[in-house]
CSV table of C-alpha atoms in Angstrom, one decimal:
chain,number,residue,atom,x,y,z
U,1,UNK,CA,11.0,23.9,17.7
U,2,UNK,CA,13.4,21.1,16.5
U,3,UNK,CA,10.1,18.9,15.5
U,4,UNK,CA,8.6,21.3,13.5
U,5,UNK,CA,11.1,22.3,11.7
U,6,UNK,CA,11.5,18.9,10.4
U,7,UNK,CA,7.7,18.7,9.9
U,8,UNK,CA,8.2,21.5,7.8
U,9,UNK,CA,11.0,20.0,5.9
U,10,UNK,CA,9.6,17.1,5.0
U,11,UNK,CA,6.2,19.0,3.9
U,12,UNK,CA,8.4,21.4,2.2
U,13,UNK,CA,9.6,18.0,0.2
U,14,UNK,CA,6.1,16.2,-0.1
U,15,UNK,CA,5.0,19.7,-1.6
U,16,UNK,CA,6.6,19.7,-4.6
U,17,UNK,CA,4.3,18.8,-7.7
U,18,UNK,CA,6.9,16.6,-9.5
U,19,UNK,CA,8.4,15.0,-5.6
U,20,UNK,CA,4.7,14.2,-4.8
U,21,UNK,CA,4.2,12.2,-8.1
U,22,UNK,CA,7.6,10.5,-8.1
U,23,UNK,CA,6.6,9.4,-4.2
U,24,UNK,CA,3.1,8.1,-5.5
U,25,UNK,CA,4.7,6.5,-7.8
U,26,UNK,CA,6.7,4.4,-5.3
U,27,UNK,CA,3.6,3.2,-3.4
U,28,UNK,CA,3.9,0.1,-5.6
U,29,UNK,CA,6.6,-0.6,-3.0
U,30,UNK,CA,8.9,-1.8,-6.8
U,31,UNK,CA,11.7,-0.1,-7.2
U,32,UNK,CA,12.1,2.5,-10.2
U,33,UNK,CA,14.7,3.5,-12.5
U,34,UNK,CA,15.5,7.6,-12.3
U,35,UNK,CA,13.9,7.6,-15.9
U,36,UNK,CA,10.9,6.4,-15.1
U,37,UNK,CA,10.4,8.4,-12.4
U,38,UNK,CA,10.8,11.8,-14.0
U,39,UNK,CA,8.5,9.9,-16.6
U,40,UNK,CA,6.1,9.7,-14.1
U,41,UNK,CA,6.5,13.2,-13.1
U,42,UNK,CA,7.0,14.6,-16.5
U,43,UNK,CA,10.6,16.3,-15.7
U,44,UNK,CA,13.4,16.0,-17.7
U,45,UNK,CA,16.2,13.2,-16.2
U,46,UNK,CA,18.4,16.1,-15.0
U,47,UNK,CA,15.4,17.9,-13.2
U,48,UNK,CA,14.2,14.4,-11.8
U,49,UNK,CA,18.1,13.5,-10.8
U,50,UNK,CA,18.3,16.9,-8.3
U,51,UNK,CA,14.4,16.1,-7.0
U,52,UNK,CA,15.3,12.2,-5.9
U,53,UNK,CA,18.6,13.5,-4.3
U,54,UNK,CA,16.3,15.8,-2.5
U,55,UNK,CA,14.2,13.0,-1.0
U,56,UNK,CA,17.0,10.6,-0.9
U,57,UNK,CA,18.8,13.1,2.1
U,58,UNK,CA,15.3,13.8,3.4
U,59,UNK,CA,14.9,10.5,4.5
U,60,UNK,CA,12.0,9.8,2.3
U,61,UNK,CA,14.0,7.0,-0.5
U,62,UNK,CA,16.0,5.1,-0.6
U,63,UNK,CA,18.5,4.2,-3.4
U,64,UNK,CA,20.3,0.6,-4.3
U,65,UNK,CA,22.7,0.1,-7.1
U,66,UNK,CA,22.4,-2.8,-9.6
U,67,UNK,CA,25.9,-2.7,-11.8
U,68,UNK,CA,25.6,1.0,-13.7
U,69,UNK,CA,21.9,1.2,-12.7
U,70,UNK,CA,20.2,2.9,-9.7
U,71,UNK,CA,16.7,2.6,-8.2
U,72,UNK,CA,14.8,3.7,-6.2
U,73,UNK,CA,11.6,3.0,-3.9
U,74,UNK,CA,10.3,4.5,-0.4
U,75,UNK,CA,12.4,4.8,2.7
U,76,UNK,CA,10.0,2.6,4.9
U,77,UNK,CA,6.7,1.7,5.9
U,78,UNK,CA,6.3,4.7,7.9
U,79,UNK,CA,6.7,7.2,4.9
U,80,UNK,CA,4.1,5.2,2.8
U,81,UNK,CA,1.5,5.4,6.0
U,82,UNK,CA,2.6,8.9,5.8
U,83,UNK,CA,1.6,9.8,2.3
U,84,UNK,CA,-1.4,7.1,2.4
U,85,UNK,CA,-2.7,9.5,4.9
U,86,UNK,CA,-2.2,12.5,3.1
U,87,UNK,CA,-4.4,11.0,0.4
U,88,UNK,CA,-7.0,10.3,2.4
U,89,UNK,CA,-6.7,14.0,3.6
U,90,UNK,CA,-6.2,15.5,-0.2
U,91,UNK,CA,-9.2,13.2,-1.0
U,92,UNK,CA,-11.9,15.1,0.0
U,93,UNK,CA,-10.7,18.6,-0.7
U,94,UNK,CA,-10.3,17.4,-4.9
U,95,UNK,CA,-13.9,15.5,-4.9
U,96,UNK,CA,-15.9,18.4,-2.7
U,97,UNK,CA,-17.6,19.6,-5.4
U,98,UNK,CA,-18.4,16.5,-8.2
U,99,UNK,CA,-21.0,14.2,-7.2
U,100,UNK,CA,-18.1,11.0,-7.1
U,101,UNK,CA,-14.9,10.7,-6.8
U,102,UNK,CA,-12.6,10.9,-9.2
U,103,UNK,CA,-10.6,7.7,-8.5
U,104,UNK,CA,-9.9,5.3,-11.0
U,105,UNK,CA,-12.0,2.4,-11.1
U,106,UNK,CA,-8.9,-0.3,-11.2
U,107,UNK,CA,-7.5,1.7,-8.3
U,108,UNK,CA,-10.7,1.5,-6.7
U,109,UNK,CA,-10.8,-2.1,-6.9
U,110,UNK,CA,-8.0,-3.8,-5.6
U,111,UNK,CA,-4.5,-1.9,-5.7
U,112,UNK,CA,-1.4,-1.8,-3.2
U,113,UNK,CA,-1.4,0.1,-0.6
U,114,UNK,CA,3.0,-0.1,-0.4
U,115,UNK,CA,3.4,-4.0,0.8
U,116,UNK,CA,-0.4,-4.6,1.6
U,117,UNK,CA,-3.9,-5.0,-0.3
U,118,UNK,CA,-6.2,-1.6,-0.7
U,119,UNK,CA,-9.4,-0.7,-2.3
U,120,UNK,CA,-12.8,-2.4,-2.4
U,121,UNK,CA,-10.8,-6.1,-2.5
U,122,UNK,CA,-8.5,-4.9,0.5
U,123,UNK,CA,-12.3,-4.2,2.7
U,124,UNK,CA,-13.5,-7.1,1.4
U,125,UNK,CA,-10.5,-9.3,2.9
U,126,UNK,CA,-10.7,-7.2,6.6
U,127,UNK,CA,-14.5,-7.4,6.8
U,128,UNK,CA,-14.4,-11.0,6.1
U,129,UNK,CA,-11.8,-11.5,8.8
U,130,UNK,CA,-13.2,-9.6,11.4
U,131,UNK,CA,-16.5,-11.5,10.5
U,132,UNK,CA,-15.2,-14.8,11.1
U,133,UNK,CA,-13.3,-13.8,14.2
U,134,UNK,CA,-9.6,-14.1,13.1
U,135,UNK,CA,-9.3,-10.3,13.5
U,136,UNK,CA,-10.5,-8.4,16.5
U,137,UNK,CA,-11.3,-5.1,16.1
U,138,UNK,CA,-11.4,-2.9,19.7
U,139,UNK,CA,-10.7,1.2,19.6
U,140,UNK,CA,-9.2,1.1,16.3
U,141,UNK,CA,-6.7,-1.6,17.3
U,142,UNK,CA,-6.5,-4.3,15.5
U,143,UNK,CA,-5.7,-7.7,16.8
U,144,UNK,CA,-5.5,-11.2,15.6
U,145,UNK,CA,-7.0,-13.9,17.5
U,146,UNK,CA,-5.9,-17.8,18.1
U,147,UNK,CA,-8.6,-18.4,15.8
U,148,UNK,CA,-7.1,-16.1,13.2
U,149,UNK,CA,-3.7,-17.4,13.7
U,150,UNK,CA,-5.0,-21.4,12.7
U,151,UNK,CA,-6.8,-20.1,9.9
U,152,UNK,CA,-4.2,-18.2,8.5
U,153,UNK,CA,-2.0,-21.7,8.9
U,154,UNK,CA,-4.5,-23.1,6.4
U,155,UNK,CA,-3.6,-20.6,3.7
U,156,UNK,CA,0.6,-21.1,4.6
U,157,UNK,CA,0.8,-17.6,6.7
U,158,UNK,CA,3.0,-17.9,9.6
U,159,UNK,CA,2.8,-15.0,11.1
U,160,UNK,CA,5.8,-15.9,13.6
U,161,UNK,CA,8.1,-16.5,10.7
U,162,UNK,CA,10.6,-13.9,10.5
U,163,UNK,CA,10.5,-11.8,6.8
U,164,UNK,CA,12.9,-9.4,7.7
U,165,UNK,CA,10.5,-6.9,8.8
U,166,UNK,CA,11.6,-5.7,12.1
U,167,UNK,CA,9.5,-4.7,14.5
U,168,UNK,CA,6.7,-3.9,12.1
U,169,UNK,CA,3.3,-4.7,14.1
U,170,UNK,CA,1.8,-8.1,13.5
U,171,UNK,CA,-1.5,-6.0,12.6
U,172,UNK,CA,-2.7,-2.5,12.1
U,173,UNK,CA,-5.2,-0.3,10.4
U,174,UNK,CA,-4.7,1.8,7.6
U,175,UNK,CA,-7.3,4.3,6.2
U,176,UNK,CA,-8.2,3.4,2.9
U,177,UNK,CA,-8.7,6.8,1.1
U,178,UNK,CA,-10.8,5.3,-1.5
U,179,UNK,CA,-13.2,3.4,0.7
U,180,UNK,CA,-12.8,5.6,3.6
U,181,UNK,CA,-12.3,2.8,6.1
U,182,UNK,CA,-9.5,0.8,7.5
U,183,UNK,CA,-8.2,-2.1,5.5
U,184,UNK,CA,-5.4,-4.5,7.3
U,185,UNK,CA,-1.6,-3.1,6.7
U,186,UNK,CA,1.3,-4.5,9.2
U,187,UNK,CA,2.5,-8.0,8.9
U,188,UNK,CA,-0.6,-9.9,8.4
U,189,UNK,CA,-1.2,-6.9,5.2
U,190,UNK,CA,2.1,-7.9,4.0
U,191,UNK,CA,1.4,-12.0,4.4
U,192,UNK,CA,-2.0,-11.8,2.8
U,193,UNK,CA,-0.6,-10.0,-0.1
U,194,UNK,CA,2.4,-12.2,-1.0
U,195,UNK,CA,0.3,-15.1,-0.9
U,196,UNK,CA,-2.5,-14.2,-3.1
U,197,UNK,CA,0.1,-13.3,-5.5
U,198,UNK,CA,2.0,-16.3,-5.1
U,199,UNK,CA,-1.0,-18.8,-5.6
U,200,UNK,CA,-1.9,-16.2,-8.6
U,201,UNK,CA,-5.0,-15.8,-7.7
U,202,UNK,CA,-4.0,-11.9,-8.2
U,203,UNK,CA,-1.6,-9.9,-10.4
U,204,UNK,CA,0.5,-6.8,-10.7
U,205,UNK,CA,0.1,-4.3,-13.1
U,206,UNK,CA,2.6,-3.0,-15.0
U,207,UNK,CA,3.6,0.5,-14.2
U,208,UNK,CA,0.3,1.4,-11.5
U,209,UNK,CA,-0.5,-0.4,-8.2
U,210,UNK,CA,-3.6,-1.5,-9.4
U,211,UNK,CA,-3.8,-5.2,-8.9
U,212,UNK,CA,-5.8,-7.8,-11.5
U,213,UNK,CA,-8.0,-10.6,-10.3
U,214,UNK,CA,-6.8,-13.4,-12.2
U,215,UNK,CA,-10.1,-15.7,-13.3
U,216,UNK,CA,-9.0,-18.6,-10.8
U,217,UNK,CA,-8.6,-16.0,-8.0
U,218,UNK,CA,-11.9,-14.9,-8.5
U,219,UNK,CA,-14.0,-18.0,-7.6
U,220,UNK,CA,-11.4,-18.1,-4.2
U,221,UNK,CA,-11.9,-14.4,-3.3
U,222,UNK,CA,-15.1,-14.8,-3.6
U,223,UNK,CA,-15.7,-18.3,-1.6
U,224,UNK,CA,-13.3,-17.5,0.6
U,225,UNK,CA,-13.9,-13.6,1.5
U,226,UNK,CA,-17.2,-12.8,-0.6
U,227,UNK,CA,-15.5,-10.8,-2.9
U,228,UNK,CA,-17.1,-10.0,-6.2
U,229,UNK,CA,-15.1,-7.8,-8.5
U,230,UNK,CA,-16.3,-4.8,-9.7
């Protein structure tokens, strides 16, 4: 009984229009000022103040303080698999009757996915890796391989190298809900993302998860994982 009634709550909080935006919002994995959050949700500051103390003692936020400023991003990993799943649920039940989704095409590319790489780029990099053996693929578990683990060294991923990250899985699946398959999430996710940010072969973009394929990552993605963008 206990369980679900804390399903419950935390469905009860998800459900909110202006809650669920604010939450989408903070897939970016960034952290966000109260104002742009009820931005995002299109509340005033006062309405958007009650809603993140709402998810802040649901579990769902979390909140750090920078002199008179607050912000504020998602509790953990788990509550961004939580609502990436929710998406890929949602997803079908908003597109059942046009011919193509309605998912927008720099999402659909290459976005975040919280602290890992989604959309067509995010495949691209798993099918590539699970091509050349460095991933291993068995009953939806996903493993890396000694192989993997020396070609990873070549791109400066240790994978052993503590980040702070707990007892987060070295390598998992996560349903992409624009692509409908798994892309990689867990450690290896994380890795992969940072450092194709930090050689700047991609970019952020400001104020969406979408992610830009800078014109010197494009000839590595596409040598290196036969990615052509979109």
């Amino acid at each position: 009984m206990t369980t679900g009634n804390n399903m419950a709550a935390v469905a009860r909080l998800i459900g909110d229009p202006a809650r669920a935006n604010m939450l989408d919002a903070m897939l970016d994995a960034q952290a966000h000022s109260a104002g742009e959050l009820a931005t995002i949700a299109g509340v005033s500051a006062a309405t958007a103040s009650g809603h993140l103390r709402q998810l802040l003692d649901g579990g769902l936020v979390a909140v750090a303080a920078q002199g008179r400023h607050r912000y504020y991003r998602l509790a953990s990993p788990e509550v961004a698999r939580l609502l990436e799943g929710l998406m890929a649920v949602t997803a079908p039940l908003v597109t059942r009757h046009r011919a193509t989704p309605r998912v927008p095409n720099a999402l659909r590319e290459a976005r975040t996915c919280y602290d890992h790489l989604a959309g067509r780029l995010g495949i691209a990099i798993t099918d590539t890796l699970v091509a050349n053996g460095a991933v291993r693929i068995d009953d939806n578990n996903i493993a890396v391989t000694d192989h993997g683990r020396a070609w990873l060294g070549e791109m400066a991923i240790d994978l052993d190298a503590p980040r702070g990250w707990g007892r987060r899985p070295v390598c998992r699946p996560c349903l992409d809900w624009s692509e409908r398959r798994p892309h990689l999430a867990g450690v290896l996710g994380a890795a992969l993302l940072e450092r194709l940010l930090d050689r700047g072969w991609i970019a952020r973009v400001d104020g969406s998860r979408a992610i830009r394929v800078t014109p010197p990552g494009a000839a590595e993605l596409r040598r290196r994982f036969g990615y052509e963008p979109g």
